[in-house]
mmCIF file of C-alpha atoms in Angstrom:
data_model
loop_
_atom_site.group_PDB
_atom_site.id
_atom_site.type_symbol
_atom_site.label_atom_id
_atom_site.label_comp_id
_atom_site.label_asym_id
_atom_site.label_seq_id
_atom_site.Cartn_x
_atom_site.Cartn_y
_atom_site.Cartn_z
ATOM 1 C CA UNK A 1 3.412 -0.496 -70.298
ATOM 2 C CA UNK A 2 3.813 2.163 -68.453
ATOM 3 C CA UNK A 3 6.121 1.936 -65.159
ATOM 4 C CA UNK A 4 3.120 1.914 -62.706
ATOM 5 C CA UNK A 5 1.675 -1.684 -63.997
ATOM 6 C CA UNK A 6 4.593 -3.227 -64.631
ATOM 7 C CA UNK A 7 5.431 -1.934 -60.433
ATOM 8 C CA UNK A 8 1.765 -2.689 -59.548
ATOM 9 C CA UNK A 9 1.397 -6.933 -61.695
ATOM 10 C CA UNK A 10 4.737 -7.539 -60.086
ATOM 11 C CA UNK A 11 3.195 -6.881 -56.224
ATOM 12 C CA UNK A 12 0.550 -8.998 -57.326
ATOM 13 C CA UNK A 13 2.639 -11.446 -59.123
ATOM 14 C CA UNK A 14 4.832 -11.871 -55.808
ATOM 15 C CA UNK A 15 1.479 -12.683 -53.724
ATOM 16 C CA UNK A 16 -0.252 -14.900 -56.352
ATOM 17 C CA UNK A 17 2.048 -16.741 -58.323
ATOM 18 C CA UNK A 18 5.419 -16.195 -57.114
ATOM 19 C CA UNK A 19 8.049 -19.077 -59.368
ATOM 20 C CA UNK A 20 7.051 -16.301 -62.851
ATOM 21 C CA UNK A 21 9.287 -14.249 -60.682
ATOM 22 C CA UNK A 22 12.277 -16.779 -62.084
ATOM 23 C CA UNK A 23 13.543 -14.908 -64.161
ATOM 24 C CA UNK A 24 13.230 -10.895 -65.878
ATOM 25 C CA UNK A 25 12.105 -13.982 -68.773
ATOM 26 C CA UNK A 26 9.223 -15.093 -67.083
ATOM 27 C CA UNK A 27 7.635 -12.286 -65.470
ATOM 28 C CA UNK A 28 7.314 -10.401 -68.588
ATOM 29 C CA UNK A 29 5.893 -13.627 -70.302
ATOM 30 C CA UNK A 30 2.893 -13.901 -67.261
ATOM 31 C CA UNK A 31 2.339 -10.308 -67.986
ATOM 32 C CA UNK A 32 2.497 -10.380 -71.302
ATOM 33 C CA UNK A 33 5.077 -7.514 -71.441
ATOM 34 C CA UNK A 34 8.689 -7.105 -74.062
ATOM 35 C CA UNK A 35 11.425 -8.084 -72.002
ATOM 36 C CA UNK A 36 12.870 -5.048 -73.824
ATOM 37 C CA UNK A 37 10.432 -2.864 -72.746
ATOM 38 C CA UNK A 38 10.966 -3.607 -69.081
ATOM 39 C CA UNK A 39 15.114 -2.010 -68.733
ATOM 40 C CA UNK A 40 13.349 0.739 -70.613
ATOM 41 C CA UNK A 41 12.454 0.633 -66.517
ATOM 42 C CA UNK A 42 14.851 -1.567 -64.562
ATOM 43 C CA UNK A 43 18.006 -3.281 -64.642
ATOM 44 C CA UNK A 44 16.312 -6.625 -62.924
ATOM 45 C CA UNK A 45 13.902 -8.045 -60.890
ATOM 46 C CA UNK A 46 15.901 -6.714 -57.703
ATOM 47 C CA UNK A 47 15.635 -3.473 -58.746
ATOM 48 C CA UNK A 48 11.592 -3.880 -58.654
ATOM 49 C CA UNK A 49 11.035 -4.011 -54.733
ATOM 50 C CA UNK A 50 13.738 -0.780 -54.434
ATOM 51 C CA UNK A 51 11.392 0.593 -57.451
ATOM 52 C CA UNK A 52 7.629 0.365 -54.859
ATOM 53 C CA UNK A 53 9.007 3.078 -52.210
ATOM 54 C CA UNK A 54 9.899 5.181 -54.556
ATOM 55 C CA UNK A 55 6.802 5.166 -56.412
ATOM 56 C CA UNK A 56 5.040 5.716 -52.950
ATOM 57 C CA UNK A 57 6.995 8.649 -52.151
ATOM 58 C CA UNK A 58 6.465 9.631 -55.022
ATOM 59 C CA UNK A 59 2.352 9.384 -54.177
ATOM 60 C CA UNK A 60 2.904 10.774 -51.457
ATOM 61 C CA UNK A 61 4.958 13.556 -52.146
ATOM 62 C CA UNK A 62 2.359 14.752 -54.840
ATOM 63 C CA UNK A 63 -0.481 14.505 -52.709
ATOM 64 C CA UNK A 64 1.705 16.674 -50.087
ATOM 65 C CA UNK A 65 2.186 19.715 -53.218
ATOM 66 C CA UNK A 66 -1.435 19.561 -54.075
ATOM 67 C CA UNK A 67 -2.147 20.177 -50.034
ATOM 68 C CA UNK A 68 -2.660 24.110 -48.807
ATOM 69 C CA UNK A 69 -2.353 23.211 -45.247
ATOM 70 C CA UNK A 70 0.779 21.202 -46.008
ATOM 71 C CA UNK A 71 2.558 24.200 -48.608
ATOM 72 C CA UNK A 72 1.420 26.746 -46.005
ATOM 73 C CA UNK A 73 1.868 24.457 -42.199
ATOM 74 C CA UNK A 74 4.778 24.353 -39.974
ATOM 75 C CA UNK A 75 7.456 22.371 -40.183
ATOM 76 C CA UNK A 76 5.757 19.542 -37.379
ATOM 77 C CA UNK A 77 2.340 20.972 -39.005
ATOM 78 C CA UNK A 78 4.591 18.993 -42.419
ATOM 79 C CA UNK A 79 6.152 16.145 -40.811
ATOM 80 C CA UNK A 80 2.682 15.238 -39.768
ATOM 81 C CA UNK A 81 0.950 15.731 -42.875
ATOM 82 C CA UNK A 82 4.212 12.964 -44.590
ATOM 83 C CA UNK A 83 3.384 10.561 -41.883
ATOM 84 C CA UNK A 84 -1.091 10.303 -42.292
ATOM 85 C CA UNK A 85 -0.584 10.370 -45.467
ATOM 86 C CA UNK A 86 2.187 8.353 -46.519
ATOM 87 C CA UNK A 87 0.588 5.904 -43.684
ATOM 88 C CA UNK A 88 -2.339 6.457 -45.953
ATOM 89 C CA UNK A 89 -1.343 5.840 -48.906
ATOM 90 C CA UNK A 90 0.402 3.029 -47.251
ATOM 91 C CA UNK A 91 -3.031 1.055 -46.953
ATOM 92 C CA UNK A 92 -2.784 0.017 -50.701
ATOM 93 C CA UNK A 93 0.026 -1.895 -50.369
ATOM 94 C CA UNK A 94 -0.758 -4.046 -47.140
ATOM 95 C CA UNK A 95 -0.737 -7.375 -48.635
ATOM 96 C CA UNK A 96 3.036 -6.953 -50.670
ATOM 97 C CA UNK A 97 4.702 -5.140 -47.339
ATOM 98 C CA UNK A 98 3.767 -7.936 -44.795
ATOM 99 C CA UNK A 99 5.246 -10.135 -47.173
ATOM 100 C CA UNK A 100 7.662 -9.041 -47.881
ATOM 101 C CA UNK A 101 8.253 -8.082 -43.844
ATOM 102 C CA UNK A 102 7.028 -12.174 -43.283
ATOM 103 C CA UNK A 103 10.099 -12.574 -46.437
ATOM 104 C CA UNK A 104 12.897 -11.091 -43.545
ATOM 105 C CA UNK A 105 13.435 -8.055 -45.851
ATOM 106 C CA UNK A 106 11.871 -5.323 -45.584
ATOM 107 C CA UNK A 107 13.113 -4.085 -41.793
ATOM 108 C CA UNK A 108 15.409 -6.376 -40.283
ATOM 109 C CA UNK A 109 17.467 -2.808 -38.787
ATOM 110 C CA UNK A 110 18.004 0.808 -39.395
ATOM 111 C CA UNK A 111 20.932 -0.692 -41.416
ATOM 112 C CA UNK A 112 19.150 -3.283 -42.868
ATOM 113 C CA UNK A 113 17.300 -1.410 -45.990
ATOM 114 C CA UNK A 114 17.976 -2.581 -49.260
ATOM 115 C CA UNK A 115 14.129 -2.328 -50.707
ATOM 116 C CA UNK A 116 13.988 1.016 -49.088
ATOM 117 C CA UNK A 117 17.571 2.998 -50.001
ATOM 118 C CA UNK A 118 15.707 5.089 -52.832
ATOM 119 C CA UNK A 119 12.280 5.726 -50.130
ATOM 120 C CA UNK A 120 15.334 6.709 -47.886
ATOM 121 C CA UNK A 121 17.377 8.773 -49.744
ATOM 122 C CA UNK A 122 14.127 11.338 -51.320
ATOM 123 C CA UNK A 123 12.723 11.099 -47.492
ATOM 124 C CA UNK A 124 15.900 12.642 -46.269
ATOM 125 C CA UNK A 125 16.836 14.982 -48.614
ATOM 126 C CA UNK A 126 13.001 16.131 -48.046
ATOM 127 C CA UNK A 127 13.696 16.139 -44.147
ATOM 128 C CA UNK A 128 16.767 18.512 -43.911
ATOM 129 C CA UNK A 129 14.551 20.738 -46.241
ATOM 130 C CA UNK A 130 12.005 20.700 -43.345
ATOM 131 C CA UNK A 131 15.527 21.184 -40.586
ATOM 132 C CA UNK A 132 16.403 23.899 -42.774
ATOM 133 C CA UNK A 133 12.963 25.537 -42.910
ATOM 134 C CA UNK A 134 12.011 25.294 -38.988
ATOM 135 C CA UNK A 135 15.726 26.709 -38.206
ATOM 136 C CA UNK A 136 14.197 29.741 -39.701
ATOM 137 C CA UNK A 137 11.002 30.011 -38.845
ATOM 138 C CA UNK A 138 12.852 28.672 -35.001
ATOM 139 C CA UNK A 139 10.545 26.003 -34.334
ATOM 140 C CA UNK A 140 13.459 24.374 -33.949
ATOM 141 C CA UNK A 141 16.911 25.450 -32.014
ATOM 142 C CA UNK A 142 20.185 25.369 -33.674
ATOM 143 C CA UNK A 143 22.115 23.333 -32.805
ATOM 144 C CA UNK A 144 25.773 23.288 -33.511
ATOM 145 C CA UNK A 145 26.898 18.964 -34.646
ATOM 146 C CA UNK A 146 22.826 18.146 -33.269
ATOM 147 C CA UNK A 147 21.188 20.228 -35.887
ATOM 148 C CA UNK A 148 22.853 18.578 -38.722
ATOM 149 C CA UNK A 149 21.530 15.300 -37.380
ATOM 150 C CA UNK A 150 17.836 15.900 -37.072
ATOM 151 C CA UNK A 151 17.862 13.769 -40.174
ATOM 152 C CA UNK A 152 18.692 10.538 -39.232
ATOM 153 C CA UNK A 153 17.301 10.812 -36.102
ATOM 154 C CA UNK A 154 14.072 10.827 -38.585
ATOM 155 C CA UNK A 155 15.054 8.534 -40.015
ATOM 156 C CA UNK A 156 14.901 5.406 -37.406
ATOM 157 C CA UNK A 157 11.059 8.097 -35.896
ATOM 158 C CA UNK A 158 10.318 6.893 -40.030
ATOM 159 C CA UNK A 159 11.025 3.282 -39.546
ATOM 160 C CA UNK A 160 8.982 3.549 -35.771
ATOM 161 C CA UNK A 161 6.280 4.327 -37.753
ATOM 162 C CA UNK A 162 6.549 2.067 -40.403
ATOM 163 C CA UNK A 163 7.242 -0.974 -38.031
ATOM 164 C CA UNK A 164 4.750 0.289 -35.301
ATOM 165 C CA UNK A 165 1.702 0.086 -38.244
ATOM 166 C CA UNK A 166 2.660 -3.255 -39.606
ATOM 167 C CA UNK A 167 1.929 -3.912 -36.406
ATOM 168 C CA UNK A 168 -1.545 -2.229 -35.523
ATOM 169 C CA UNK A 169 -4.092 -4.401 -35.403
ATOM 170 C CA UNK A 170 -6.689 -1.628 -35.110
ATOM 171 C CA UNK A 171 -9.366 -0.633 -36.013
ATOM 172 C CA UNK A 172 -9.135 1.702 -39.092
ATOM 173 C CA UNK A 173 -4.797 2.066 -37.471
ATOM 174 C CA UNK A 174 -5.854 4.347 -34.739
ATOM 175 C CA UNK A 175 -3.411 3.299 -33.135
ATOM 176 C CA UNK A 176 -1.238 4.040 -35.652
ATOM 177 C CA UNK A 177 -2.219 8.087 -36.349
ATOM 178 C CA UNK A 178 -2.353 8.186 -32.248
ATOM 179 C CA UNK A 179 1.748 6.786 -32.512
ATOM 180 C CA UNK A 180 2.330 9.461 -35.202
ATOM 181 C CA UNK A 181 1.040 12.838 -33.141
ATOM 182 C CA UNK A 182 2.240 11.216 -30.548
ATOM 183 C CA UNK A 183 6.433 10.465 -31.133
ATOM 184 C CA UNK A 184 6.212 14.025 -33.903
ATOM 185 C CA UNK A 185 5.258 16.200 -31.040
ATOM 186 C CA UNK A 186 7.713 14.684 -28.338
ATOM 187 C CA UNK A 187 10.187 15.042 -31.293
ATOM 188 C CA UNK A 188 9.720 19.019 -31.880
ATOM 189 C CA UNK A 189 9.670 19.775 -28.512
ATOM 190 C CA UNK A 190 12.889 17.747 -28.268
ATOM 191 C CA UNK A 191 14.699 19.874 -30.989
ATOM 192 C CA UNK A 192 12.874 23.008 -30.251
ATOM 193 C CA UNK A 193 14.159 25.764 -28.579
ATOM 194 C CA UNK A 194 14.144 24.978 -24.670
ATOM 195 C CA UNK A 195 15.505 25.961 -20.743
ATOM 196 C CA UNK A 196 18.267 23.947 -22.616
ATOM 197 C CA UNK A 197 19.161 26.532 -24.818
ATOM 198 C CA UNK A 198 18.080 29.453 -22.393
ATOM 199 C CA UNK A 199 21.283 27.885 -20.054
ATOM 200 C CA UNK A 200 23.093 27.357 -22.320
ATOM 201 C CA UNK A 201 22.636 30.693 -24.025
ATOM 202 C CA UNK A 202 23.219 31.948 -20.334
ATOM 203 C CA UNK A 203 26.573 30.236 -19.785
ATOM 204 C CA UNK A 204 27.267 31.521 -23.569
ATOM 205 C CA UNK A 205 27.008 34.954 -21.494
ATOM 206 C CA UNK A 206 29.155 34.510 -18.513
ATOM 207 C CA UNK A 207 31.449 32.645 -20.337
ATOM 208 C CA UNK A 208 32.155 35.435 -22.585
ATOM 209 C CA UNK A 209 31.570 38.092 -20.342
ATOM 210 C CA UNK A 210 34.235 36.839 -16.706
ATOM 211 C CA UNK A 211 36.801 36.916 -20.073
ATOM 212 C CA UNK A 212 36.878 40.626 -20.432
#
């Protein structure tokens, strides 16, 4: 049994037969898996929730790599593509995510993200690359001390989108799509070059020339 199938069985068991998750042994017996094979993929049952989110990120990443519009898109477009693809993927995991949230183990605050740990690592790595690309293409303003923190801000933004989607009761999660579009556009307006940057550049110019 491969890793993906074990995760699928775990999520189903969590929702339908939680007693089978009292130990690795009981879980393996329930899904007819050799315990040794389980440990080839995971160290404990606690690893499974982290692995679910890591798998979700992998699915999104794989899907985006095949999308020409994503590959050739701007930094803003890539972030939009990521979120739209993510929320589409999350539909298959909604019952699991709602259960975990009800169990108060998914999102308590931005600093409490045990289940999202591996997802967070991959997300931040991906976001750093997006920011670098955006700066290179002059979509994002390179601001001392601020630029290096953008990936952290976008992690908070991700948690906002996830929580919004969890609470969204609109048909087809239309409100989430709107929240993604509006919040991503706002974010890129704030981190893009604007009047503030022009003012700073002008102030630097004046200071440098007055000091000569």
